[in-house]
Amino acid sequence: MNIANSPAVSAVASASPSDSVQILLLRKALQSQAQNAAAMLQALPQQPQLATEGSVGTHINTFA
């Protein structure tokens, strides 16, 4: 996630040095959260394959 393109972040970043430190910490926190989210998505089990043959799960009943 790139927050540098946000006008609000650009305005705050030019305010003072302490604000710049806070922006840096925010970026690091967002990067850490993004890495954790990616790791959690990688840890999810794979979805089972759909049936491709036989009578169960391969036919659709279209009667209303």
JSON list of N, CA and C in Angstrom, two decimals:
[
{"chain": "A", "resi": 1, "resn": "MET", "atom": "N", "xyz": [0.85, -1.17, 0.00]},
{"chain": "A", "resi": 1, "resn": "MET", "atom": "CA", "xyz": [0.00, 0.00, 0.00]},
{"chain": "A", "resi": 1, "resn": "MET", "atom": "C", "xyz": [0.89, 1.22, 0.00]},
{"chain": "A", "resi": 2, "resn": "ASN", "atom": "N", "xyz": [0.68, 2.11, -0.93]},
{"chain": "A", "resi": 2, "resn": "ASN", "atom": "CA", "xyz": [1.49, 3.30, -1.04]},
{"chain": "A", "resi": 2, "resn": "ASN", "atom": "C", "xyz": [0.68, 4.50, -0.57]},
{"chain": "A", "resi": 3, "resn": "ILE", "atom": "N", "xyz": [1.07, 5.07, 0.58]},
{"chain": "A", "resi": 3, "resn": "ILE", "atom": "CA", "xyz": [0.33, 6.21, 1.13]},
{"chain": "A", "resi": 3, "resn": "ILE", "atom": "C", "xyz": [0.96, 7.53, 0.72]},
{"chain": "A", "resi": 4, "resn": "ALA", "atom": "N", "xyz": [2.08, 7.49, 0.02]},
{"chain": "A", "resi": 4, "resn": "ALA", "atom": "CA", "xyz": [2.78, 8.72, -0.35]},
{"chain": "A", "resi": 4, "resn": "ALA", "atom": "C", "xyz": [1.99, 9.55, -1.35]},
{"chain": "A", "resi": 5, "resn": "ASN", "atom": "N", "xyz": [1.09, 8.94, -2.11]},
{"chain": "A", "resi": 5, "resn": "ASN", "atom": "CA", "xyz": [0.34, 9.66, -3.13]},
{"chain": "A", "resi": 5, "resn": "ASN", "atom": "C", "xyz": [-0.86, 10.41, -2.55]},
{"chain": "A", "resi": 6, "resn": "SER", "atom": "N", "xyz": [-1.15, 10.19, -1.30]},
{"chain": "A", "resi": 6, "resn": "SER", "atom": "CA", "xyz": [-2.31, 10.83, -0.68]},
{"chain": "A", "resi": 6, "resn": "SER", "atom": "C", "xyz": [-2.01, 12.31, -0.41]},
{"chain": "A", "resi": 7, "resn": "PRO", "atom": "N", "xyz": [-2.90, 13.22, -0.78]},
{"chain": "A", "resi": 7, "resn": "PRO", "atom": "CA", "xyz": [-2.67, 14.65, -0.52]},
{"chain": "A", "resi": 7, "resn": "PRO", "atom": "C", "xyz": [-2.58, 14.95, 0.98]},
{"chain": "A", "resi": 8, "resn": "ALA", "atom": "N", "xyz": [-3.34, 14.24, 1.78]},
{"chain": "A", "resi": 8, "resn": "ALA", "atom": "CA", "xyz": [-3.31, 14.48, 3.23]},
{"chain": "A", "resi": 8, "resn": "ALA", "atom": "C", "xyz": [-1.95, 14.11, 3.80]},
{"chain": "A", "resi": 9, "resn": "VAL", "atom": "N", "xyz": [-1.37, 13.02, 3.33]},
{"chain": "A", "resi": 9, "resn": "VAL", "atom": "CA", "xyz": [-0.06, 12.60, 3.81]},
{"chain": "A", "resi": 9, "resn": "VAL", "atom": "C", "xyz": [1.01, 13.58, 3.35]},
{"chain": "A", "resi": 10, "resn": "SER", "atom": "N", "xyz": [0.90, 14.07, 2.14]},
{"chain": "A", "resi": 10, "resn": "SER", "atom": "CA", "xyz": [1.87, 15.05, 1.64]},
{"chain": "A", "resi": 10, "resn": "SER", "atom": "C", "xyz": [1.84, 16.33, 2.45]},
{"chain": "A", "resi": 11, "resn": "ALA", "atom": "N", "xyz": [0.66, 16.77, 2.84]},
{"chain": "A", "resi": 11, "resn": "ALA", "atom": "CA", "xyz": [0.53, 18.00, 3.62]},
{"chain": "A", "resi": 11, "resn": "ALA", "atom": "C", "xyz": [1.10, 17.82, 5.01]},
{"chain": "A", "resi": 12, "resn": "VAL", "atom": "N", "xyz": [0.88, 16.67, 5.61]},
{"chain": "A", "resi": 12, "resn": "VAL", "atom": "CA", "xyz": [1.37, 16.42, 6.97]},
{"chain": "A", "resi": 12, "resn": "VAL", "atom": "C", "xyz": [2.88, 16.19, 6.97]},
{"chain": "A", "resi": 13, "resn": "ALA", "atom": "N", "xyz": [3.38, 15.57, 5.92]},
{"chain": "A", "resi": 13, "resn": "ALA", "atom": "CA", "xyz": [4.81, 15.25, 5.86]},
{"chain": "A", "resi": 13, "resn": "ALA", "atom": "C", "xyz": [5.66, 16.51, 5.83]},
{"chain": "A", "resi": 14, "resn": "SER", "atom": "N", "xyz": [5.15, 17.59, 5.30]},
{"chain": "A", "resi": 14, "resn": "SER", "atom": "CA", "xyz": [5.93, 18.82, 5.23]},
{"chain": "A", "resi": 14, "resn": "SER", "atom": "C", "xyz": [5.75, 19.70, 6.47]},
{"chain": "A", "resi": 15, "resn": "ALA", "atom": "N", "xyz": [5.00, 19.26, 7.45]},
{"chain": "A", "resi": 15, "resn": "ALA", "atom": "CA", "xyz": [4.68, 20.09, 8.62]},
{"chain": "A", "resi": 15, "resn": "ALA", "atom": "C", "xyz": [5.87, 20.24, 9.57]},
{"chain": "A", "resi": 16, "resn": "SER", "atom": "N", "xyz": [6.43, 19.15, 10.08]},
{"chain": "A", "resi": 16, "resn": "SER", "atom": "CA", "xyz": [7.53, 19.25, 11.02]},
{"chain": "A", "resi": 16, "resn": "SER", "atom": "C", "xyz": [8.30, 17.93, 11.06]},
{"chain": "A", "resi": 17, "resn": "PRO", "atom": "N", "xyz": [9.53, 17.95, 11.62]},
{"chain": "A", "resi": 17, "resn": "PRO", "atom": "CA", "xyz": [10.32, 16.71, 11.68]},
{"chain": "A", "resi": 17, "resn": "PRO", "atom": "C", "xyz": [9.66, 15.61, 12.52]},
{"chain": "A", "resi": 18, "resn": "SER", "atom": "N", "xyz": [8.99, 15.98, 13.62]},
{"chain": "A", "resi": 18, "resn": "SER", "atom": "CA", "xyz": [8.35, 14.95, 14.43]},
{"chain": "A", "resi": 18, "resn": "SER", "atom": "C", "xyz": [7.21, 14.28, 13.67]},
{"chain": "A", "resi": 19, "resn": "ASP", "atom": "N", "xyz": [6.53, 15.05, 12.81]},
{"chain": "A", "resi": 19, "resn": "ASP", "atom": "CA", "xyz": [5.48, 14.48, 11.99]},
{"chain": "A", "resi": 19, "resn": "ASP", "atom": "C", "xyz": [6.08, 13.50, 10.97]},
{"chain": "A", "resi": 20, "resn": "SER", "atom": "N", "xyz": [7.26, 13.82, 10.47]},
{"chain": "A", "resi": 20, "resn": "SER", "atom": "CA", "xyz": [7.92, 12.93, 9.52]},
{"chain": "A", "resi": 20, "resn": "SER", "atom": "C", "xyz": [8.24, 11.59, 10.17]},
{"chain": "A", "resi": 21, "resn": "VAL", "atom": "N", "xyz": [8.64, 11.63, 11.43]},
{"chain": "A", "resi": 21, "resn": "VAL", "atom": "CA", "xyz": [8.92, 10.39, 12.16]},
{"chain": "A", "resi": 21, "resn": "VAL", "atom": "C", "xyz": [7.64, 9.58, 12.32]},
{"chain": "A", "resi": 22, "resn": "GLN", "atom": "N", "xyz": [6.54, 10.25, 12.61]},
{"chain": "A", "resi": 22, "resn": "GLN", "atom": "CA", "xyz": [5.27, 9.56, 12.76]},
{"chain": "A", "resi": 22, "resn": "GLN", "atom": "C", "xyz": [4.81, 8.94, 11.45]},
{"chain": "A", "resi": 23, "resn": "ILE", "atom": "N", "xyz": [5.05, 9.65, 10.35]},
{"chain": "A", "resi": 23, "resn": "ILE", "atom": "CA", "xyz": [4.71, 9.12, 9.02]},
{"chain": "A", "resi": 23, "resn": "ILE", "atom": "C", "xyz": [5.56, 7.88, 8.74]},
{"chain": "A", "resi": 24, "resn": "LEU", "atom": "N", "xyz": [6.83, 7.92, 9.09]},
{"chain": "A", "resi": 24, "resn": "LEU", "atom": "CA", "xyz": [7.71, 6.78, 8.88]},
{"chain": "A", "resi": 24, "resn": "LEU", "atom": "C", "xyz": [7.22, 5.58, 9.69]},
{"chain": "A", "resi": 25, "resn": "LEU", "atom": "N", "xyz": [6.83, 5.81, 10.94]},
{"chain": "A", "resi": 25, "resn": "LEU", "atom": "CA", "xyz": [6.30, 4.72, 11.76]},
{"chain": "A", "resi": 25, "resn": "LEU", "atom": "C", "xyz": [5.00, 4.17, 11.18]},
{"chain": "A", "resi": 26, "resn": "LEU", "atom": "N", "xyz": [4.16, 5.04, 10.66]},
{"chain": "A", "resi": 26, "resn": "LEU", "atom": "CA", "xyz": [2.92, 4.60, 10.02]},
{"chain": "A", "resi": 26, "resn": "LEU", "atom": "C", "xyz": [3.22, 3.71, 8.83]},
{"chain": "A", "resi": 27, "resn": "ARG", "atom": "N", "xyz": [4.17, 4.11, 8.00]},
{"chain": "A", "resi": 27, "resn": "ARG", "atom": "CA", "xyz": [4.54, 3.31, 6.83]},
{"chain": "A", "resi": 27, "resn": "ARG", "atom": "C", "xyz": [5.06, 1.95, 7.25]},
{"chain": "A", "resi": 28, "resn": "LYS", "atom": "N", "xyz": [5.92, 1.92, 8.28]},
{"chain": "A", "resi": 28, "resn": "LYS", "atom": "CA", "xyz": [6.45, 0.64, 8.74]},
{"chain": "A", "resi": 28, "resn": "LYS", "atom": "C", "xyz": [5.35, -0.25, 9.29]},
{"chain": "A", "resi": 29, "resn": "ALA", "atom": "N", "xyz": [4.41, 0.35, 10.02]},
{"chain": "A", "resi": 29, "resn": "ALA", "atom": "CA", "xyz": [3.30, -0.43, 10.57]},
{"chain": "A", "resi": 29, "resn": "ALA", "atom": "C", "xyz": [2.43, -1.00, 9.45]},
{"chain": "A", "resi": 30, "resn": "LEU", "atom": "N", "xyz": [2.17, -0.18, 8.42]},
{"chain": "A", "resi": 30, "resn": "LEU", "atom": "CA", "xyz": [1.36, -0.65, 7.29]},
{"chain": "A", "resi": 30, "resn": "LEU", "atom": "C", "xyz": [2.08, -1.76, 6.52]},
{"chain": "A", "resi": 31, "resn": "GLN", "atom": "N", "xyz": [3.39, -1.63, 6.36]},
{"chain": "A", "resi": 31, "resn": "GLN", "atom": "CA", "xyz": [4.15, -2.68, 5.68]},
{"chain": "A", "resi": 31, "resn": "GLN", "atom": "C", "xyz": [4.12, -3.98, 6.48]},
{"chain": "A", "resi": 32, "resn": "SER", "atom": "N", "xyz": [4.25, -3.85, 7.80]},
{"chain": "A", "resi": 32, "resn": "SER", "atom": "CA", "xyz": [4.20, -5.03, 8.65]},
{"chain": "A", "resi": 32, "resn": "SER", "atom": "C", "xyz": [2.84, -5.71, 8.57]},
{"chain": "A", "resi": 33, "resn": "GLN", "atom": "N", "xyz": [1.78, -4.92, 8.58]},
{"chain": "A", "resi": 33, "resn": "GLN", "atom": "CA", "xyz": [0.44, -5.48, 8.48]},
{"chain": "A", "resi": 33, "resn": "GLN", "atom": "C", "xyz": [0.22, -6.14, 7.12]},
{"chain": "A", "resi": 34, "resn": "ALA", "atom": "N", "xyz": [0.76, -5.54, 6.07]},
{"chain": "A", "resi": 34, "resn": "ALA", "atom": "CA", "xyz": [0.63, -6.12, 4.73]},
{"chain": "A", "resi": 34, "resn": "ALA", "atom": "C", "xyz": [1.36, -7.46, 4.66]},
{"chain": "A", "resi": 35, "resn": "GLN", "atom": "N", "xyz": [2.54, -7.54, 5.26]},
{"chain": "A", "resi": 35, "resn": "GLN", "atom": "CA", "xyz": [3.28, -8.80, 5.27]},
{"chain": "A", "resi": 35, "resn": "GLN", "atom": "C", "xyz": [2.55, -9.86, 6.07]},
{"chain": "A", "resi": 36, "resn": "ASN", "atom": "N", "xyz": [1.98, -9.47, 7.21]},
{"chain": "A", "resi": 36, "resn": "ASN", "atom": "CA", "xyz": [1.23, -10.43, 8.01]},
{"chain": "A", "resi": 36, "resn": "ASN", "atom": "C", "xyz": [-0.01, -10.92, 7.28]},
{"chain": "A", "resi": 37, "resn": "ALA", "atom": "N", "xyz": [-0.70, -10.02, 6.59]},
{"chain": "A", "resi": 37, "resn": "ALA", "atom": "CA", "xyz": [-1.88, -10.41, 5.83]},
{"chain": "A", "resi": 37, "resn": "ALA", "atom": "C", "xyz": [-1.51, -11.37, 4.70]},
{"chain": "A", "resi": 38, "resn": "ALA", "atom": "N", "xyz": [-0.40, -11.09, 4.02]},
{"chain": "A", "resi": 38, "resn": "ALA", "atom": "CA", "xyz": [0.05, -11.97, 2.94]},
{"chain": "A", "resi": 38, "resn": "ALA", "atom": "C", "xyz": [0.41, -13.35, 3.48]},
{"chain": "A", "resi": 39, "resn": "ALA", "atom": "N", "xyz": [1.05, -13.39, 4.64]},
{"chain": "A", "resi": 39, "resn": "ALA", "atom": "CA", "xyz": [1.40, -14.67, 5.25]},
{"chain": "A", "resi": 39, "resn": "ALA", "atom": "C", "xyz": [0.14, -15.45, 5.64]},
{"chain": "A", "resi": 40, "resn": "MET", "atom": "N", "xyz": [-0.87, -14.75, 6.14]},
{"chain": "A", "resi": 40, "resn": "MET", "atom": "CA", "xyz": [-2.11, -15.43, 6.52]},
{"chain": "A", "resi": 40, "resn": "MET", "atom": "C", "xyz": [-2.83, -15.98, 5.28]},
{"chain": "A", "resi": 41, "resn": "LEU", "atom": "N", "xyz": [-2.80, -15.24, 4.19]},
{"chain": "A", "resi": 41, "resn": "LEU", "atom": "CA", "xyz": [-3.43, -15.72, 2.96]},
{"chain": "A", "resi": 41, "resn": "LEU", "atom": "C", "xyz": [-2.69, -16.93, 2.41]},
{"chain": "A", "resi": 42, "resn": "GLN", "atom": "N", "xyz": [-1.37, -16.94, 2.54]},
{"chain": "A", "resi": 42, "resn": "GLN", "atom": "CA", "xyz": [-0.58, -18.09, 2.08]},
{"chain": "A", "resi": 42, "resn": "GLN", "atom": "C", "xyz": [-0.87, -19.32, 2.91]},
{"chain": "A", "resi": 43, "resn": "ALA", "atom": "N", "xyz": [-1.21, -19.13, 4.19]},
{"chain": "A", "resi": 43, "resn": "ALA", "atom": "CA", "xyz": [-1.44, -20.25, 5.10]},
{"chain": "A", "resi": 43, "resn": "ALA", "atom": "C", "xyz": [-2.81, -20.89, 4.92]},
{"chain": "A", "resi": 44, "resn": "LEU", "atom": "N", "xyz": [-3.72, -20.24, 4.20]},
{"chain": "A", "resi": 44, "resn": "LEU", "atom": "CA", "xyz": [-5.04, -20.82, 3.98]},
{"chain": "A", "resi": 44, "resn": "LEU", "atom": "C", "xyz": [-4.94, -22.10, 3.18]},
{"chain": "A", "resi": 45, "resn": "PRO", "atom": "N", "xyz": [-5.76, -23.10, 3.52]},
{"chain": "A", "resi": 45, "resn": "PRO", "atom": "CA", "xyz": [-5.72, -24.34, 2.74]},
{"chain": "A", "resi": 45, "resn": "PRO", "atom": "C", "xyz": [-6.28, -24.11, 1.34]},
{"chain": "A", "resi": 46, "resn": "GLN", "atom": "N", "xyz": [-5.83, -24.92, 0.41]},
{"chain": "A", "resi": 46, "resn": "GLN", "atom": "CA", "xyz": [-6.31, -24.82, -0.96]},
{"chain": "A", "resi": 46, "resn": "GLN", "atom": "C", "xyz": [-7.75, -25.31, -1.04]},
{"chain": "A", "resi": 47, "resn": "GLN", "atom": "N", "xyz": [-8.53, -24.72, -1.95]},
{"chain": "A", "resi": 47, "resn": "GLN", "atom": "CA", "xyz": [-9.91, -25.14, -2.13]},
{"chain": "A", "resi": 47, "resn": "GLN", "atom": "C", "xyz": [-9.94, -26.50, -2.81]},
{"chain": "A", "resi": 48, "resn": "PRO", "atom": "N", "xyz": [-10.90, -27.34, -2.41]},
{"chain": "A", "resi": 48, "resn": "PRO", "atom": "CA", "xyz": [-10.99, -28.65, -3.07]},
{"chain": "A", "resi": 48, "resn": "PRO", "atom": "C", "xyz": [-11.41, -28.49, -4.53]},
{"chain": "A", "resi": 49, "resn": "GLN", "atom": "N", "xyz": [-10.99, -29.43, -5.34]},
{"chain": "A", "resi": 49, "resn": "GLN", "atom": "CA", "xyz": [-11.33, -29.39, -6.76]},
{"chain": "A", "resi": 49, "resn": "GLN", "atom": "C", "xyz": [-12.80, -29.75, -6.96]},
{"chain": "A", "resi": 50, "resn": "LEU", "atom": "N", "xyz": [-13.43, -29.12, -7.94]},
{"chain": "A", "resi": 50, "resn": "LEU", "atom": "CA", "xyz": [-14.81, -29.42, -8.26]},
{"chain": "A", "resi": 50, "resn": "LEU", "atom": "C", "xyz": [-14.91, -30.75, -8.99]},
{"chain": "A", "resi": 51, "resn": "ALA", "atom": "N", "xyz": [-16.07, -31.40, -8.87]},
{"chain": "A", "resi": 51, "resn": "ALA", "atom": "CA", "xyz": [-16.29, -32.67, -9.55]},
{"chain": "A", "resi": 51, "resn": "ALA", "atom": "C", "xyz": [-16.28, -32.46, -11.06]},
{"chain": "A", "resi": 52, "resn": "THR", "atom": "N", "xyz": [-15.62, -33.35, -11.77]},
{"chain": "A", "resi": 52, "resn": "THR", "atom": "CA", "xyz": [-15.58, -33.27, -13.23]},
{"chain": "A", "resi": 52, "resn": "THR", "atom": "C", "xyz": [-16.22, -34.48, -13.89]},
{"chain": "A", "resi": 53, "resn": "GLU", "atom": "N", "xyz": [-16.53, -35.52, -13.12]},
{"chain": "A", "resi": 53, "resn": "GLU", "atom": "CA", "xyz": [-17.16, -36.71, -13.68]},
{"chain": "A", "resi": 53, "resn": "GLU", "atom": "C", "xyz": [-18.11, -37.30, -12.65]},
{"chain": "A", "resi": 54, "resn": "GLY", "atom": "N", "xyz": [-19.01, -38.16, -13.11]},
{"chain": "A", "resi": 54, "resn": "GLY", "atom": "CA", "xyz": [-19.99, -38.76, -12.23]},
{"chain": "A", "resi": 54, "resn": "GLY", "atom": "C", "xyz": [-21.28, -37.96, -12.22]},
{"chain": "A", "resi": 55, "resn": "SER", "atom": "N", "xyz": [-22.22, -38.40, -11.37]},
{"chain": "A", "resi": 55, "resn": "SER", "atom": "CA", "xyz": [-23.53, -37.74, -11.37]},
{"chain": "A", "resi": 55, "resn": "SER", "atom": "C", "xyz": [-23.68, -36.74, -10.23]},
{"chain": "A", "resi": 56, "resn": "VAL", "atom": "N", "xyz": [-22.77, -36.72, -9.28]},
{"chain": "A", "resi": 56, "resn": "VAL", "atom": "CA", "xyz": [-22.88, -35.81, -8.14]},
{"chain": "A", "resi": 56, "resn": "VAL", "atom": "C", "xyz": [-22.03, -34.57, -8.40]},
{"chain": "A", "resi": 57, "resn": "GLY", "atom": "N", "xyz": [-22.67, -33.41, -8.46]},
{"chain": "A", "resi": 57, "resn": "GLY", "atom": "CA", "xyz": [-21.95, -32.15, -8.61]},
{"chain": "A", "resi": 57, "resn": "GLY", "atom": "C", "xyz": [-21.61, -31.76, -10.01]},
{"chain": "A", "resi": 58, "resn": "THR", "atom": "N", "xyz": [-22.07, -32.51, -10.99]},
{"chain": "A", "resi": 58, "resn": "THR", "atom": "CA", "xyz": [-21.73, -32.17, -12.37]},
{"chain": "A", "resi": 58, "resn": "THR", "atom": "C", "xyz": [-22.95, -31.78, -13.20]},
{"chain": "A", "resi": 59, "resn": "HIS", "atom": "N", "xyz": [-24.16, -31.95, -12.64]},
{"chain": "A", "resi": 59, "resn": "HIS", "atom": "CA", "xyz": [-25.39, -31.62, -13.38]},
{"chain": "A", "resi": 59, "resn": "HIS", "atom": "C", "xyz": [-26.13, -30.53, -12.63]},
{"chain": "A", "resi": 60, "resn": "ILE", "atom": "N", "xyz": [-26.76, -29.66, -13.39]},
{"chain": "A", "resi": 60, "resn": "ILE", "atom": "CA", "xyz": [-27.54, -28.57, -12.81]},
{"chain": "A", "resi": 60, "resn": "ILE", "atom": "C", "xyz": [-29.02, -28.81, -13.11]},
{"chain": "A", "resi": 61, "resn": "ASN", "atom": "N", "xyz": [-29.83, -28.79, -12.05]},
{"chain": "A", "resi": 61, "resn": "ASN", "atom": "CA", "xyz": [-31.27, -28.94, -12.21]},
{"chain": "A", "resi": 61, "resn": "ASN", "atom": "C", "xyz": [-31.85, -27.57, -12.53]},
{"chain": "A", "resi": 62, "resn": "THR", "atom": "N", "xyz": [-32.40, -27.42, -13.72]},
{"chain": "A", "resi": 62, "resn": "THR", "atom": "CA", "xyz": [-32.88, -26.12, -14.16]},
{"chain": "A", "resi": 62, "resn": "THR", "atom": "C", "xyz": [-34.39, -25.96, -14.07]},
{"chain": "A", "resi": 63, "resn": "PHE", "atom": "N", "xyz": [-35.10, -26.90, -13.44]},
{"chain": "A", "resi": 63, "resn": "PHE", "atom": "CA", "xyz": [-36.56, -26.79, -13.29]},
{"chain": "A", "resi": 63, "resn": "PHE", "atom": "C", "xyz": [-36.88, -25.78, -12.21]},
{"chain": "A", "resi": 64, "resn": "ALA", "atom": "N", "xyz": [-37.86, -24.93, -12.46]},
{"chain": "A", "resi": 64, "resn": "ALA", "atom": "CA", "xyz": [-38.24, -23.94, -11.46]},
{"chain": "A", "resi": 64, "resn": "ALA", "atom": "C", "xyz": [-39.46, -24.38, -10.71]}
]
